[in-house]
PDB file of C-alpha atoms in Angstrom:
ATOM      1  CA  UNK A   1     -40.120  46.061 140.883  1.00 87.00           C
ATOM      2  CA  UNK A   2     -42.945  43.560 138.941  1.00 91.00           C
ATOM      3  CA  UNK A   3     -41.400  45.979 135.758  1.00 94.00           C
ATOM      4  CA  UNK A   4     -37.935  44.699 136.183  1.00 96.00           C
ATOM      5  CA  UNK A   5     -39.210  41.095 137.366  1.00 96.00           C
ATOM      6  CA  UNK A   6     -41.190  40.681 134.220  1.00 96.00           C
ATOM      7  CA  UNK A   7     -38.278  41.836 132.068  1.00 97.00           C
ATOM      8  CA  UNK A   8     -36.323  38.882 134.145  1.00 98.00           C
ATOM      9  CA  UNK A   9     -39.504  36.572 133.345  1.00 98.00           C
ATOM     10  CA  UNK A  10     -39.773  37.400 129.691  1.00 98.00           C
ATOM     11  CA  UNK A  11     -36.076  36.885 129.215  1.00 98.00           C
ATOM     12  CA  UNK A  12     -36.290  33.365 131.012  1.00 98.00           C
ATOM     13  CA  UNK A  13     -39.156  32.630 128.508  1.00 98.00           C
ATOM     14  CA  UNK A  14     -37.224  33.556 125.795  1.00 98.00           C
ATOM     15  CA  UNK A  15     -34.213  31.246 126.519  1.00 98.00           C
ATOM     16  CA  UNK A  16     -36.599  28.357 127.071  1.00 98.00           C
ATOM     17  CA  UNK A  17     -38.053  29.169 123.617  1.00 98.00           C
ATOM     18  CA  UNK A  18     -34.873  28.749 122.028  1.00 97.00           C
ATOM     19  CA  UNK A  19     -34.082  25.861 123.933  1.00 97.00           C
ATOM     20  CA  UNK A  20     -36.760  24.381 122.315  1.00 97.00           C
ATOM     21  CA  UNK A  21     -35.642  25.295 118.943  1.00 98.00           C
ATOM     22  CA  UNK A  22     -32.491  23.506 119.792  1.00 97.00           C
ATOM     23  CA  UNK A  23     -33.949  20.543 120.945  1.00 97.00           C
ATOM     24  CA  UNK A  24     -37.042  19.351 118.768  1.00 97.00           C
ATOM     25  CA  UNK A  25     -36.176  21.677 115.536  1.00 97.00           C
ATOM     26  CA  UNK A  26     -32.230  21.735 115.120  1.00 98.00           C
ATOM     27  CA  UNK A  27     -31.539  18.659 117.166  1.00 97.00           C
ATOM     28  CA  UNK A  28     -29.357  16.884 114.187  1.00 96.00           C
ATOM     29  CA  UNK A  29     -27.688  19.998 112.752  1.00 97.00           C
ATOM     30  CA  UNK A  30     -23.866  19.571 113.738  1.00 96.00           C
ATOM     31  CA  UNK A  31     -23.936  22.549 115.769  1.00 96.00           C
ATOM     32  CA  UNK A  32     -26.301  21.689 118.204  1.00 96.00           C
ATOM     33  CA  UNK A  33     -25.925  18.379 118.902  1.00 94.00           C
ATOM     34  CA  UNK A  34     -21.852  19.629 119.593  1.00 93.00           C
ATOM     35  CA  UNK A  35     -23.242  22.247 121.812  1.00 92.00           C
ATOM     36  CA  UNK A  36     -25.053  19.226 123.885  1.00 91.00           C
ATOM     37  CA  UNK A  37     -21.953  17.310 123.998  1.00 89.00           C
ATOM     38  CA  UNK A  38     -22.963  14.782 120.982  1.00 93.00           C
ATOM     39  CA  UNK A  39     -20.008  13.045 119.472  1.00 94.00           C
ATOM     40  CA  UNK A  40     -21.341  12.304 116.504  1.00 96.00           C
ATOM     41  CA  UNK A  41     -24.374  12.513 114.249  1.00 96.00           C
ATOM     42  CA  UNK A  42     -25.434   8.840 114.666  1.00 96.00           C
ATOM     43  CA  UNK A  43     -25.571  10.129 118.919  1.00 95.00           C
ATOM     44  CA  UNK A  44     -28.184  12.845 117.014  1.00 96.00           C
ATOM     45  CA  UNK A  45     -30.130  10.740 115.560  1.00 96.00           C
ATOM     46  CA  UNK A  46     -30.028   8.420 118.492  1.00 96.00           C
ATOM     47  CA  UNK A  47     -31.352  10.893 120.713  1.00 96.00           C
ATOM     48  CA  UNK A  48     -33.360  12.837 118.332  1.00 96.00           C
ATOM     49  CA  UNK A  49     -37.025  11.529 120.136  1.00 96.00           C
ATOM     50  CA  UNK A  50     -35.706  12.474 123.478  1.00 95.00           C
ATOM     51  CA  UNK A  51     -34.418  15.676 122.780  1.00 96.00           C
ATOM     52  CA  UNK A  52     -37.671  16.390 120.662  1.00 97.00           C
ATOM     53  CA  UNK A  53     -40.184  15.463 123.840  1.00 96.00           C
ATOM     54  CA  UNK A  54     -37.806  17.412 126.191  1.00 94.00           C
ATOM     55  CA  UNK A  55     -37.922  20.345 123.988  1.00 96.00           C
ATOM     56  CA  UNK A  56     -40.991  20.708 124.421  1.00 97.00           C
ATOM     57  CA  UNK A  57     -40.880  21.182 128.109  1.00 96.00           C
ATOM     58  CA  UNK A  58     -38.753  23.775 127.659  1.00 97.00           C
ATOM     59  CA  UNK A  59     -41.492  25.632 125.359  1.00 98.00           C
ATOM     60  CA  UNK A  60     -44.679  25.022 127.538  1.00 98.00           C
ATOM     61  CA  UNK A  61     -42.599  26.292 130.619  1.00 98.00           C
ATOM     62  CA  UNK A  62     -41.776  29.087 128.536  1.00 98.00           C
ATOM     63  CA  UNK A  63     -45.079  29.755 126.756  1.00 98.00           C
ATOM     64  CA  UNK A  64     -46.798  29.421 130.904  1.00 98.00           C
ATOM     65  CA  UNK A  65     -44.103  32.109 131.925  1.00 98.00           C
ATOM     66  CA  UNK A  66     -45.240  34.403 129.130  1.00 98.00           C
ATOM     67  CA  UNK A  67     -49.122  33.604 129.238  1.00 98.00           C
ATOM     68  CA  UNK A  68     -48.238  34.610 133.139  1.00 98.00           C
ATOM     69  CA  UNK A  69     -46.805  38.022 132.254  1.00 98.00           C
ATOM     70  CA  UNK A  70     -50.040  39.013 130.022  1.00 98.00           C
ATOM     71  CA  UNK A  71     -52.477  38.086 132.758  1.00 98.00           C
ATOM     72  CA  UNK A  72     -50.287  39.918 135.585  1.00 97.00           C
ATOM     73  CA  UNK A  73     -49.671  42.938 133.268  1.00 97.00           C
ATOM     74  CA  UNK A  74     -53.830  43.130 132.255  1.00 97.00           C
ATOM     75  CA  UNK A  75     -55.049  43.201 135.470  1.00 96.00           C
ATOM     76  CA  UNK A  76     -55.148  39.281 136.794  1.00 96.00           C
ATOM     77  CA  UNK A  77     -52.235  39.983 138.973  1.00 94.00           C
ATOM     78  CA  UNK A  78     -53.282  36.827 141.012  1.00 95.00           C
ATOM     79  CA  UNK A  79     -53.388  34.283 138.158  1.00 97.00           C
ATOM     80  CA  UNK A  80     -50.621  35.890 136.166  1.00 97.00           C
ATOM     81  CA  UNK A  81     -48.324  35.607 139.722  1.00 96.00           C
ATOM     82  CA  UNK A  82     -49.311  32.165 140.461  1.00 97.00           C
ATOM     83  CA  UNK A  83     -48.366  30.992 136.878  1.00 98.00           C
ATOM     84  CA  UNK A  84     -45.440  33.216 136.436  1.00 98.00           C
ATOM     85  CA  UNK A  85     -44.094  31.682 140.334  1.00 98.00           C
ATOM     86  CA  UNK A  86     -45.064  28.313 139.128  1.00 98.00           C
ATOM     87  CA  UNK A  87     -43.132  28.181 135.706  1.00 98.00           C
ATOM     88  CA  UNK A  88     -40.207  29.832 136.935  1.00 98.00           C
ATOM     89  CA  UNK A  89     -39.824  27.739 139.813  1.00 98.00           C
ATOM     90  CA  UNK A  90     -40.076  24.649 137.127  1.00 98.00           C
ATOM     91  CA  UNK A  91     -37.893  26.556 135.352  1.00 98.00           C
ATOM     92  CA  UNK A  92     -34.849  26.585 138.716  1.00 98.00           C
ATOM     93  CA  UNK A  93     -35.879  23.363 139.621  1.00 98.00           C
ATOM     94  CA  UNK A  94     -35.231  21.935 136.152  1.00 96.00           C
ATOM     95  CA  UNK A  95     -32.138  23.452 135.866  1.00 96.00           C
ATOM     96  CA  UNK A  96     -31.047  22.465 139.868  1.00 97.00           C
ATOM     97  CA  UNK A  97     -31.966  18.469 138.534  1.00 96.00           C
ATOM     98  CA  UNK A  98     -29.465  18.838 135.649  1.00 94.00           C
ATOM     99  CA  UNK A  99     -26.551  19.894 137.941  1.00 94.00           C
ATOM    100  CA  UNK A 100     -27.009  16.242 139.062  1.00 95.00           C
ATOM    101  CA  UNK A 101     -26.297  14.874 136.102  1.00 91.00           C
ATOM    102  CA  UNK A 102     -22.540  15.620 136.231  1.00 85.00           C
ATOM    103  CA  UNK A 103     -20.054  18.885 136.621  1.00 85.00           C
ATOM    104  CA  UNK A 104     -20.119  18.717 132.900  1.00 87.00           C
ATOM    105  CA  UNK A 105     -23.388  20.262 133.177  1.00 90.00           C
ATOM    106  CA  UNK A 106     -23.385  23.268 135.524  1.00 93.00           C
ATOM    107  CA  UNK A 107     -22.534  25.759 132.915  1.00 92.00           C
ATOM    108  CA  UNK A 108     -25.814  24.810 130.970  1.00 92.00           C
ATOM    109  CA  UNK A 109     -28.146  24.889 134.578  1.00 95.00           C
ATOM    110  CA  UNK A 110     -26.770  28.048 135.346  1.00 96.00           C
ATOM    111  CA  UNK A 111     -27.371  29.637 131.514  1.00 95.00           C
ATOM    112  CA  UNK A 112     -30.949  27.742 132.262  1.00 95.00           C
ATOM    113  CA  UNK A 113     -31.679  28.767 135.930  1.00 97.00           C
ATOM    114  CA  UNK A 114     -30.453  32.232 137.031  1.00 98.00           C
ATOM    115  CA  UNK A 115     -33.138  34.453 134.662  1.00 98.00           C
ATOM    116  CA  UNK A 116     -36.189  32.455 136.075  1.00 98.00           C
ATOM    117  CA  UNK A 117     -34.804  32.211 139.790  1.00 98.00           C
ATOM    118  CA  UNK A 118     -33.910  36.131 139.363  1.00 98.00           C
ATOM    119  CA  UNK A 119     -37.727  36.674 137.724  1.00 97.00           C
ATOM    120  CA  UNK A 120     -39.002  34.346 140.873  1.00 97.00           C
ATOM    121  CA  UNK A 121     -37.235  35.983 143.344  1.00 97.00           C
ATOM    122  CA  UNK A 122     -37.978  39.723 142.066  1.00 96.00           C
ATOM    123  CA  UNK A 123     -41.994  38.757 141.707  1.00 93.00           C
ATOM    124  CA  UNK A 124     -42.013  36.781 145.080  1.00 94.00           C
ATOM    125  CA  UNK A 125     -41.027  40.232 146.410  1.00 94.00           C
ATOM    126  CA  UNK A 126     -42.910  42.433 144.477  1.00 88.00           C
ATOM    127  CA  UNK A 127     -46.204  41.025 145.557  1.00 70.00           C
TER     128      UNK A 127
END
Protein backbone atom coordinates (compact mmCIF):
# COMPACT_ATOMS: atom_id res chain seq x y z
CA UNK A 1 0.00 0.00 0.00
CA UNK A 2 3.07 2.80 0.87
CA UNK A 3 3.71 1.87 -3.26
CA UNK A 4 0.39 3.18 -4.29
CA UNK A 5 0.39 5.97 -1.43
CA UNK A 6 3.64 7.36 -2.67
CA UNK A 7 2.43 7.33 -6.27
CA UNK A 8 -0.68 9.45 -4.64
CA UNK A 9 2.12 11.62 -2.77
CA UNK A 10 4.34 12.19 -5.75
CA UNK A 11 1.39 13.15 -7.87
CA UNK A 12 0.18 15.72 -5.12
CA UNK A 13 3.80 17.09 -5.29
CA UNK A 14 3.69 17.40 -8.73
CA UNK A 15 0.46 19.51 -8.93
CA UNK A 16 1.82 21.79 -6.22
CA UNK A 17 4.94 22.19 -8.41
CA UNK A 18 3.01 23.43 -11.16
CA UNK A 19 0.98 25.47 -9.07
CA UNK A 20 3.89 27.21 -8.39
CA UNK A 21 4.80 27.71 -11.91
CA UNK A 22 1.46 29.31 -12.27
CA UNK A 23 1.71 31.50 -9.56
CA UNK A 24 5.29 33.16 -9.19
CA UNK A 25 6.53 32.27 -12.97
CA UNK A 26 3.41 32.70 -15.39
CA UNK A 27 1.37 34.84 -13.07
CA UNK A 28 0.82 37.77 -15.89
CA UNK A 29 0.56 35.56 -18.99
CA UNK A 30 -3.24 35.90 -20.08
CA UNK A 31 -3.84 32.39 -19.53
CA UNK A 32 -3.20 32.09 -16.10
CA UNK A 33 -4.32 34.92 -14.58
CA UNK A 34 -7.96 33.85 -16.63
CA UNK A 35 -7.58 30.49 -15.12
CA UNK A 36 -7.51 32.37 -11.49
CA UNK A 37 -10.45 34.35 -12.35
CA UNK A 38 -8.37 37.73 -13.25
CA UNK A 39 -10.32 40.14 -15.35
CA UNK A 40 -7.76 41.81 -16.68
CA UNK A 41 -4.00 42.20 -16.90
CA UNK A 42 -3.80 45.36 -14.72
CA UNK A 43 -5.70 42.58 -11.82
CA UNK A 44 -2.15 40.56 -12.88
CA UNK A 45 -0.03 42.88 -12.24
CA UNK A 46 -1.93 43.95 -9.20
CA UNK A 47 -1.63 40.73 -7.67
CA UNK A 48 1.55 39.65 -9.14
CA UNK A 49 3.55 39.89 -5.36
CA UNK A 50 0.84 37.89 -3.80
CA UNK A 51 0.52 35.29 -6.16
CA UNK A 52 4.46 35.14 -6.34
CA UNK A 53 4.83 34.62 -2.24
CA UNK A 54 1.86 32.14 -2.36
CA UNK A 55 3.48 30.23 -5.05
CA UNK A 56 5.90 29.48 -3.23
CA UNK A 57 3.97 27.69 -0.61
CA UNK A 58 2.74 25.63 -3.00
CA UNK A 59 6.49 24.54 -4.00
CA UNK A 60 7.98 24.03 -0.42
CA UNK A 61 4.80 21.89 0.41
CA UNK A 62 5.54 20.14 -2.63
CA UNK A 63 9.35 19.91 -2.50
CA UNK A 64 8.62 18.54 1.72
CA UNK A 65 6.16 15.90 0.14
CA UNK A 66 8.87 14.72 -2.24
CA UNK A 67 11.99 15.10 0.17
CA UNK A 68 9.37 12.79 2.36
CA UNK A 69 9.06 10.08 -0.29
CA UNK A 70 13.08 9.73 -0.67
CA UNK A 71 13.61 9.37 3.05
CA UNK A 72 10.54 6.81 3.44
CA UNK A 73 11.60 4.92 0.25
CA UNK A 74 15.67 4.78 1.58
CA UNK A 75 15.06 3.42 4.68
CA UNK A 76 13.95 6.55 7.15
CA UNK A 77 10.45 5.33 7.05
CA UNK A 78 9.87 7.41 10.30
CA UNK A 79 11.10 10.81 9.06
CA UNK A 80 9.99 10.29 5.50
CA UNK A 81 6.18 9.43 7.14
CA UNK A 82 6.18 12.25 9.45
CA UNK A 83 7.07 14.75 6.60
CA UNK A 84 5.12 13.09 3.93
CA UNK A 85 1.77 13.18 6.78
CA UNK A 86 2.77 16.66 7.56
CA UNK A 87 2.88 18.21 3.95
CA UNK A 88 -0.02 16.47 2.78
CA UNK A 89 -2.10 17.37 5.54
CA UNK A 90 -0.90 21.20 4.70
CA UNK A 91 -1.59 20.28 1.50
CA UNK A 92 -5.90 19.26 2.49
CA UNK A 93 -5.91 21.82 4.88
CA UNK A 94 -4.86 24.48 2.37
CA UNK A 95 -7.13 23.43 -0.02
CA UNK A 96 -10.25 22.95 2.85
CA UNK A 97 -9.31 27.07 3.73
CA UNK A 98 -9.89 28.00 0.05
CA UNK A 99 -13.40 26.42 -0.08
CA UNK A 100 -14.07 29.34 2.33
CA UNK A 101 -13.33 31.76 0.15
CA UNK A 102 -16.48 31.34 -1.99
CA UNK A 103 -18.35 28.38 -4.16
CA UNK A 104 -16.40 29.90 -6.94
CA UNK A 105 -13.58 28.10 -5.56
CA UNK A 106 -14.39 24.45 -4.81
CA UNK A 107 -13.44 23.18 -8.16
CA UNK A 108 -9.79 24.51 -7.61
CA UNK A 109 -9.66 22.91 -3.62
CA UNK A 110 -10.81 19.82 -4.88
CA UNK A 111 -8.12 19.72 -8.09
CA UNK A 112 -5.72 20.90 -4.96
CA UNK A 113 -6.86 18.53 -2.10
CA UNK A 114 -8.01 15.02 -3.13
CA UNK A 115 -4.23 13.62 -4.34
CA UNK A 116 -2.63 14.69 -0.93
CA UNK A 117 -5.75 13.66 1.30
CA UNK A 118 -5.78 10.26 -0.90
CA UNK A 119 -1.63 10.05 -0.35
CA UNK A 120 -2.48 10.93 3.58
CA UNK A 121 -5.03 8.65 3.98
CA UNK A 122 -3.25 5.60 2.05
CA UNK A 123 0.21 6.30 4.22
CA UNK A 124 -1.78 6.88 7.54
CA UNK A 125 -2.84 3.27 6.82
CA UNK A 126 0.03 1.80 5.54
CA UNK A 127 2.08 2.43 8.60
Amino acid sequence: MSILAGVFVALAAILHGYIFLMESVWWTRPATWKRFNLTSQADADTTRSLAYNQGFYNLFLGVGAAIGLVLYFSGETAAGAALILFTTGAMVLTATVLTTTGPGYLRAALIQGTLPLIGFVLFALAR
